[in-house]
CSV table of C-alpha atoms and ligand atoms in Angstrom, one decimal:
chain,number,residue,atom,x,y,z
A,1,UNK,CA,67.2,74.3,31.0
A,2,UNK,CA,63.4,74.2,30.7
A,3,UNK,CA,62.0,73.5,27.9
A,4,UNK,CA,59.4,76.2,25.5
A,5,UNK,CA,56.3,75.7,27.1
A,6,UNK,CA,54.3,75.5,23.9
A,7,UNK,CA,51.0,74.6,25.5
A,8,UNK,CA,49.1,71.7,24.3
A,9,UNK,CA,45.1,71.0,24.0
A,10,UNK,CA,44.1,67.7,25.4
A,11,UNK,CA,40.5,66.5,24.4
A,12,UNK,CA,39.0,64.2,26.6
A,13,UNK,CA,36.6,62.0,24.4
A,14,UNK,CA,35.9,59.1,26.9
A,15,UNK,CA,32.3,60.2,27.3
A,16,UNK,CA,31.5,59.5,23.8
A,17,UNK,CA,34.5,56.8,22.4
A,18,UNK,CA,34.7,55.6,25.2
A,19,UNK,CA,31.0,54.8,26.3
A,20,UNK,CA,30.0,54.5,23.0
A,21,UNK,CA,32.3,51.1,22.4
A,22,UNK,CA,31.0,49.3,25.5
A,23,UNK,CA,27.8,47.7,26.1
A,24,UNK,CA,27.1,48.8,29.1
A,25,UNK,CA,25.0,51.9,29.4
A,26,UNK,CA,26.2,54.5,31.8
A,27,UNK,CA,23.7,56.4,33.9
A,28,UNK,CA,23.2,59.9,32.7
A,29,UNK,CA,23.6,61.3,36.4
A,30,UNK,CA,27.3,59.2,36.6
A,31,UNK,CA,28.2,60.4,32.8
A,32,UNK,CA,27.5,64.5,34.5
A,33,UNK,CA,29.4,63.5,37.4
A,34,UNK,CA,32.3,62.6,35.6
A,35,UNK,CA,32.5,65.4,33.2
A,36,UNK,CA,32.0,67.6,36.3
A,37,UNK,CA,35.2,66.0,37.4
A,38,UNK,CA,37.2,65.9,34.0
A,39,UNK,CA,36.1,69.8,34.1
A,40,UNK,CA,37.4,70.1,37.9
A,41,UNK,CA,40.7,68.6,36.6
A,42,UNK,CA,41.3,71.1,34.3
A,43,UNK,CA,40.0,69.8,31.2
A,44,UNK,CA,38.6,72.5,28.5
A,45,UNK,CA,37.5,70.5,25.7
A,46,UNK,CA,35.7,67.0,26.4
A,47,UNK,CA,33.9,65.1,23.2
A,48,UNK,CA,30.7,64.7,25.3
A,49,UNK,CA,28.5,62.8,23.0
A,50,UNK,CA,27.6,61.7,19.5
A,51,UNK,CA,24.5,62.3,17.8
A,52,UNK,CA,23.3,59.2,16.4
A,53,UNK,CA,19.8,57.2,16.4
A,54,UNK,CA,19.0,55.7,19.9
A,55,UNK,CA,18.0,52.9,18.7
A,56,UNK,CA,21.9,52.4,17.3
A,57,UNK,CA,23.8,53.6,19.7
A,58,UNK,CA,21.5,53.6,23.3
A,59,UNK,CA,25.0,54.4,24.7
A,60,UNK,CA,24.0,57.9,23.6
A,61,UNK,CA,20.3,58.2,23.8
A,62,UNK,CA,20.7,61.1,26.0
A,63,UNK,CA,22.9,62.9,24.2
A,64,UNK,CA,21.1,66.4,24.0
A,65,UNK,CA,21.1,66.3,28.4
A,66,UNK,CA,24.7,65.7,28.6
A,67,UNK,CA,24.9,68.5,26.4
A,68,UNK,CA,23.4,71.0,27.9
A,69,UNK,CA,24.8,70.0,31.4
A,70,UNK,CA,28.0,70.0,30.0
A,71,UNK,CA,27.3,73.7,28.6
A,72,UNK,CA,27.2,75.0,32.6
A,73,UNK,CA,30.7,74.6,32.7
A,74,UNK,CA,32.6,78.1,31.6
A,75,UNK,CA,34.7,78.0,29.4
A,76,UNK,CA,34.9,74.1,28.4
A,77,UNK,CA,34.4,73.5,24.5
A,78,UNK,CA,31.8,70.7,24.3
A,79,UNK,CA,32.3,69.0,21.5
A,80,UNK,CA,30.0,66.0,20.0
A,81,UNK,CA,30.4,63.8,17.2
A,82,UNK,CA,28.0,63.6,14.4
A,83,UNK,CA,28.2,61.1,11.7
A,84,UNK,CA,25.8,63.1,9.3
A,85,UNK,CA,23.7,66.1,8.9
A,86,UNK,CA,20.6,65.3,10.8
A,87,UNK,CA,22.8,64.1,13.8
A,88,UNK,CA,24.3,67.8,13.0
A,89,UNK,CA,21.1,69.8,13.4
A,90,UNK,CA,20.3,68.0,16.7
A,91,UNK,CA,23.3,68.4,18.2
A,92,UNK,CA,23.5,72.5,17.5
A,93,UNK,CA,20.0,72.7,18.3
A,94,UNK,CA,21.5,71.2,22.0
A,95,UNK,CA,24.1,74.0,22.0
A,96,UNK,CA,27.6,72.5,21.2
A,97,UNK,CA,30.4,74.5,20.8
A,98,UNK,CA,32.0,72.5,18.2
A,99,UNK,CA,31.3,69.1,16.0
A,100,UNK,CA,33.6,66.3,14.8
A,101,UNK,CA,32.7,64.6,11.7
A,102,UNK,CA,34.2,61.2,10.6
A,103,UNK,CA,35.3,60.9,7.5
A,104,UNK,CA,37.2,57.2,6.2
A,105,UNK,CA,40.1,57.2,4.8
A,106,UNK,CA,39.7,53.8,3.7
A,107,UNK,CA,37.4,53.2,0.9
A,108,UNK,CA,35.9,49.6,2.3
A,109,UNK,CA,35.7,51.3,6.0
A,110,UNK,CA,33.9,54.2,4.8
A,111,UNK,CA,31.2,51.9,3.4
A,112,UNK,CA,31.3,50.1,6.3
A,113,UNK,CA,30.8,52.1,8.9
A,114,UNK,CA,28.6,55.7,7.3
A,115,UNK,CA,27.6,53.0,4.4
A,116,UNK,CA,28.3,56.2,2.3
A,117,UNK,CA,31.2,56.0,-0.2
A,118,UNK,CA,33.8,58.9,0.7
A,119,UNK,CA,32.9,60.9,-1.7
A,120,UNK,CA,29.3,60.6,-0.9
A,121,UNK,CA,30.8,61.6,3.1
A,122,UNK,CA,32.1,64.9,1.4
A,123,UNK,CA,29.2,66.0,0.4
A,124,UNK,CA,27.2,65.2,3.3
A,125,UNK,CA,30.2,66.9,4.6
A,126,UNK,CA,29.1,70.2,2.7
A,127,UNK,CA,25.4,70.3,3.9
A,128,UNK,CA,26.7,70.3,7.3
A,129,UNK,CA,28.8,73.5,6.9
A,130,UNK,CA,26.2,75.0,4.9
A,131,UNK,CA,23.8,74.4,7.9
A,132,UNK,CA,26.0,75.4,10.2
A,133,UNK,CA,27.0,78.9,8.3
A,134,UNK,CA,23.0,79.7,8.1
A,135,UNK,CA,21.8,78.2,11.8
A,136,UNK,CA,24.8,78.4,13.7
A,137,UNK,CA,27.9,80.2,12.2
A,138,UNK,CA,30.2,80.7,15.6
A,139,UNK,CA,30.0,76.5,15.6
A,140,UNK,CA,33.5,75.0,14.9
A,141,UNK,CA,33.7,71.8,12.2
A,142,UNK,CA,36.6,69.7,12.6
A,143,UNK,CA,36.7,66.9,10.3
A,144,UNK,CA,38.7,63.8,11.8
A,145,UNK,CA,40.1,61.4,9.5
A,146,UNK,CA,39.6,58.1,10.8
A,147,UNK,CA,41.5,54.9,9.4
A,148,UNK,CA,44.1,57.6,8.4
A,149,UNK,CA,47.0,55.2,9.0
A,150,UNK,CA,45.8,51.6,7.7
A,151,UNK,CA,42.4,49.8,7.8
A,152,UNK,CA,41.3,46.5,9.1
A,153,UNK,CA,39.5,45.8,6.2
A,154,UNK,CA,41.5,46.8,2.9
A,155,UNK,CA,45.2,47.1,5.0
A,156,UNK,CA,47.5,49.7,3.4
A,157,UNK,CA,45.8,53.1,3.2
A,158,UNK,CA,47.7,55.6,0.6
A,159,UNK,CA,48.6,58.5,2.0
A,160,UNK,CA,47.8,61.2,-1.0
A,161,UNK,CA,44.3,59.7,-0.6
A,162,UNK,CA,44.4,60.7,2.9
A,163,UNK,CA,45.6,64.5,2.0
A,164,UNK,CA,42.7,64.4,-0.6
A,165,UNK,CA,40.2,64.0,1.7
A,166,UNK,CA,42.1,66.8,3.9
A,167,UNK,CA,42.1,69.4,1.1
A,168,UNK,CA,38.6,68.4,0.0
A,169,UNK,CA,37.0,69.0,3.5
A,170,UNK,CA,38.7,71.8,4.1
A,171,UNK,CA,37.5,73.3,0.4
A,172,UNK,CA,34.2,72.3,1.9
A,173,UNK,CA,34.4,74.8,4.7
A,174,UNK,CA,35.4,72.9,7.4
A,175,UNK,CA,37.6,74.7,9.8
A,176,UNK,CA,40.3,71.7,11.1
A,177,UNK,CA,41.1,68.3,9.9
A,178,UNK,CA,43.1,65.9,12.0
A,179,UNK,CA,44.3,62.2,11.6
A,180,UNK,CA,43.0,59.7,13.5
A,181,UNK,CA,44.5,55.7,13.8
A,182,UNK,CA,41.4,54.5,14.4
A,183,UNK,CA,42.8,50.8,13.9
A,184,UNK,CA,46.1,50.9,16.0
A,185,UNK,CA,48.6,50.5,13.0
A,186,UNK,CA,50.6,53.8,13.4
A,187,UNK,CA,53.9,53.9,14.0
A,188,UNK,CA,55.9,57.5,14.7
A,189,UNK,CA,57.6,58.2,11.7
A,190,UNK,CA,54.3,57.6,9.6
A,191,UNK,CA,52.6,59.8,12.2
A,192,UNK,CA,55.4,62.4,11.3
A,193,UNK,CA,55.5,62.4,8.2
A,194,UNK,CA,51.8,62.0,7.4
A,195,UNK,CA,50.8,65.4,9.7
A,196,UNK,CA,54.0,66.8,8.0
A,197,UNK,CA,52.2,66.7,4.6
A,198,UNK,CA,49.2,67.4,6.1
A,199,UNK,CA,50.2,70.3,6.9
A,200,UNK,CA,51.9,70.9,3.8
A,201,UNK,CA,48.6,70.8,2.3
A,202,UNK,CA,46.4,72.5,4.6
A,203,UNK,CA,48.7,73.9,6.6
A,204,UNK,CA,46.7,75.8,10.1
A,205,UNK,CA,43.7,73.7,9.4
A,206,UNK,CA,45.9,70.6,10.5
A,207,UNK,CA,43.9,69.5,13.5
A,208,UNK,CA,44.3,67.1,16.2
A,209,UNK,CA,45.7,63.8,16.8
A,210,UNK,CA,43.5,60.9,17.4
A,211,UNK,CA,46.0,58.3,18.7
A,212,UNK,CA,45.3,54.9,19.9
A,213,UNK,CA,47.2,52.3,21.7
A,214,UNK,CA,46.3,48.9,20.5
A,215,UNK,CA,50.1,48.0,19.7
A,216,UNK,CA,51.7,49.9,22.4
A,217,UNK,CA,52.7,53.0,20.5
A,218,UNK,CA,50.1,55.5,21.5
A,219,UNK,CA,52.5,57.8,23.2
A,220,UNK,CA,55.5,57.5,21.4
A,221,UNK,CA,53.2,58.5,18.8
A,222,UNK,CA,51.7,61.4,20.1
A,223,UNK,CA,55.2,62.4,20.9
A,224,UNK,CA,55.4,62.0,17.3
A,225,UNK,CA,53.6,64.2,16.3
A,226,UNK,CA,54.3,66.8,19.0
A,227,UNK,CA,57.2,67.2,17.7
A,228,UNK,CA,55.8,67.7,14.2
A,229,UNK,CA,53.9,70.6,15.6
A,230,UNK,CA,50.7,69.3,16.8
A,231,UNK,CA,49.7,70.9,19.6
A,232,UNK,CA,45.9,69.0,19.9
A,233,UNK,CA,45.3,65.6,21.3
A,234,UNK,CA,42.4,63.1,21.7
A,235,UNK,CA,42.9,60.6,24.6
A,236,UNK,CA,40.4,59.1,26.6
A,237,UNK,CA,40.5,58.7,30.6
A,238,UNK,CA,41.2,55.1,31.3
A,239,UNK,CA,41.8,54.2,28.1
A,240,UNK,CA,38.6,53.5,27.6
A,241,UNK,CA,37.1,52.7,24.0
A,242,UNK,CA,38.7,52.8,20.8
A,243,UNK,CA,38.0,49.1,20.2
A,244,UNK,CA,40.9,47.3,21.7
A,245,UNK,CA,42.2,44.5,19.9
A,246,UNK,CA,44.7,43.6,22.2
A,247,UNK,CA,44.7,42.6,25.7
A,248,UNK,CA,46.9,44.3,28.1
A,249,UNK,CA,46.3,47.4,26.1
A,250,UNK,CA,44.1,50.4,25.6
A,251,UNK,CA,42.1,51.7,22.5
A,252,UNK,CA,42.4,54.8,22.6
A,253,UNK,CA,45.8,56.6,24.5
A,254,UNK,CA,44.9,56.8,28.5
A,255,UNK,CA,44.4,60.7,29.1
A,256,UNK,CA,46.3,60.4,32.4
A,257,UNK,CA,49.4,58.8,30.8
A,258,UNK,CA,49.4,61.6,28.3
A,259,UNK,CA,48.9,64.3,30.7
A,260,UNK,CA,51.8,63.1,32.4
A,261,UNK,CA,54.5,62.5,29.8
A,262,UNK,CA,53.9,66.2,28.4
A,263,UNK,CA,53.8,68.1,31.8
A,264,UNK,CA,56.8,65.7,32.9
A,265,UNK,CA,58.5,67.1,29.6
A,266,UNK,CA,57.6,70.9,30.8
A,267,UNK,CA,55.0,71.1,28.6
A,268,UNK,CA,51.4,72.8,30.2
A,269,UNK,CA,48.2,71.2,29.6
A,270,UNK,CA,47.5,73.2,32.2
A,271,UNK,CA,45.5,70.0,33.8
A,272,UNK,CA,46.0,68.8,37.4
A,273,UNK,CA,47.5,64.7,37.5
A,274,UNK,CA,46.1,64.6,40.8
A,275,UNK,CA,42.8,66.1,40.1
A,276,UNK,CA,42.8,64.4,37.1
A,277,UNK,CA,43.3,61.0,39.1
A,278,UNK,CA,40.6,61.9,41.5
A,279,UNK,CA,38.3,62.0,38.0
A,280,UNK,CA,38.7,58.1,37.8
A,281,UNK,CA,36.4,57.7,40.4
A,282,UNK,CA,33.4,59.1,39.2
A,283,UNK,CA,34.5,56.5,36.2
A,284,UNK,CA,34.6,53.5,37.9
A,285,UNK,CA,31.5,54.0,39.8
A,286,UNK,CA,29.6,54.7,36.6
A,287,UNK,CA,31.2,51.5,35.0
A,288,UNK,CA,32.0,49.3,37.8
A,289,UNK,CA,32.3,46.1,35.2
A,290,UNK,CA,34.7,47.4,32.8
A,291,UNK,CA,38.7,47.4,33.1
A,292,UNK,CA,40.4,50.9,33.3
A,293,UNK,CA,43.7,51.4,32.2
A,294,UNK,CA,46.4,53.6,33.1
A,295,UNK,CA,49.8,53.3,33.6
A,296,UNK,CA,50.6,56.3,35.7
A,297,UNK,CA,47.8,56.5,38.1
A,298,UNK,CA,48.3,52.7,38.9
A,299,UNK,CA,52.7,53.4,39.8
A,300,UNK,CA,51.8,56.9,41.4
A,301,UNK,CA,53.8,60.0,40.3
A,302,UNK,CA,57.6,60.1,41.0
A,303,UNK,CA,58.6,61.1,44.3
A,304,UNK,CA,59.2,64.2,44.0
A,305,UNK,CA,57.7,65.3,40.8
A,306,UNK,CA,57.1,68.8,40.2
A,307,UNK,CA,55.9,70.2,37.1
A,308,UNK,CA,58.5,72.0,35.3
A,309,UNK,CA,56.4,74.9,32.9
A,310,UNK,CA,56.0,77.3,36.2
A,311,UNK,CA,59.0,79.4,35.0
A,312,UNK,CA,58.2,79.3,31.4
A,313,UNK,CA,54.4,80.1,31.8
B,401,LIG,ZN1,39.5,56.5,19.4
């Protein structure tokens, strides 16, 4: 029996979660080299960049180049992350496609990290649509929800603030909002049930899932919420970023792993493992210090694996 090939959006966001949580700076030529290769793999939506002060984050000083380069690809959906509004106008001025916007759940990581309060994010939140519906108005706004699922700094996160922020974001003009476990605490029935009021409140708005793997539950909790009905995913080739706490794991949830698990299941991401494989390359030679994870590329693919969606597709 084959399983309903509900297709699944996989969003690579190593070039900026990833590149942007290490110290080392990765050439600009090796960062186009390896989007080139994500893109060869199949890949049709990579976070590419974040728009943020150089002097911050040299990581991403150049931000606008990698944006256009990555805009010579048809039909990829370059995304970039922007933390406010003037990071917003730059990076539409470069031509994305689409921006992410990080909003806390957490009241002491909000101030932390934007040093804005959360309600103070929600309005900066506004000016950004209301730039984007006068500059820009084919530009998609996904809000992501970060510390969504516990914080570092204050623990338990309540879950009706979370759906606040959701509804108030989305009243704002945004046009997804997703959940993302920026500190590794989720576990799969709080990643069901949370998207399940998410989208209860919101309901087609619900966006992706940002998933890490600090604890080892990255995949059973994408699985989690796949089977709640979310059919977007952020993962990160290697693994790399999402601050890992932990050794022996990943931050964020290894792309290639991901990929794997959902086309074994029979469910198209419509991304090549081997291609995709072949993008770690481009990775390594751009990063040749830092550890690369990956559970499936390291073992191989079963002998004998076939993808099973060709029937249902
Ligand atoms: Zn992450």
């Amino acid at each position: 029996m084959h399983a309903a090939s509900t297709a699944v959006l996989i969003s690579e966001v190593g070039p900026r979660d990833g590149l942007q949580s290490i110290k080392t700076i990765m050439p600009t030529a090796n960062k186009k080299l390896w989007i080139d290769a994500l893109y060869q793999a199949g890949i049709r939506e990579i976070e590419v960049a974040s728009f943020v002060p150089a002097k911050m984050l040299p990581q991403m000083a150049d931000a606008a180049e990698i944006v256009r380069h990555a805009k010579t690809l048809e039909g990829l959906t370059v995304l970039a992350l922007v933390p406010n509004l003037k990071g917003a106008e730059a990076a539409i001025q470069a031509g994305v496609d689409k921006i992410t916007i990080p909003v806390s759940a957490s009241a002491a990581h909000s101030l932390a990290n934007v040093r804005k309060t959360r309600e103070e994010m929600i309005e900066e939140v506004k000016r950004i649509v209301e730039y984007r519906n006068s500059q820009a108005p084919l530009v998609k706004i996904e809000v992501g929800i970060s510390t969504a699922f516990g914080c570092t700094l204050q623990g338990l996160v309540p879950e009706d603030e979370v759906i606040w922020i959701a509804e108030q974001v989305i009243a704002a003009g945004v046009d997804e909002a997703g959940l993302s476990d920026t500190t590794g605490y989720a576990n799969p029935s709080q990643v069901k049930r949370l998207f399940s009021l998410l989208r209860g409140a919101i309901g087609e708005k619900a966006g992706a899932a940002h998933l890490h793997n600090t604890r080892g539950l990255g995949l059973a909790n994408c699985l989690a919420a796949y089977e709640e009905g979310v059919t977007s995913f952020d993962s990160s080739m290697g693994g790399l970023g999402g601050c890992p706490y932990a050794p022996g794991a990943s931050g964020n949830v290894v792309t290639e792993d991901l990929v794997f698990m959902f086309e074994a299941m029979g469910v198209n991401t419509g991304i090549q493992l081997e291609n995709l494989f072949k993008a770690r390359e481009p990775l390594r030679l751009g990063l040749p210090d830092e550890v690369i994870y990956g559970m499936v590329p390291e073992a191989g693919l079963p002998k004998g694996f076939v993808v099973d969606h060709k029937e249902g597709m």
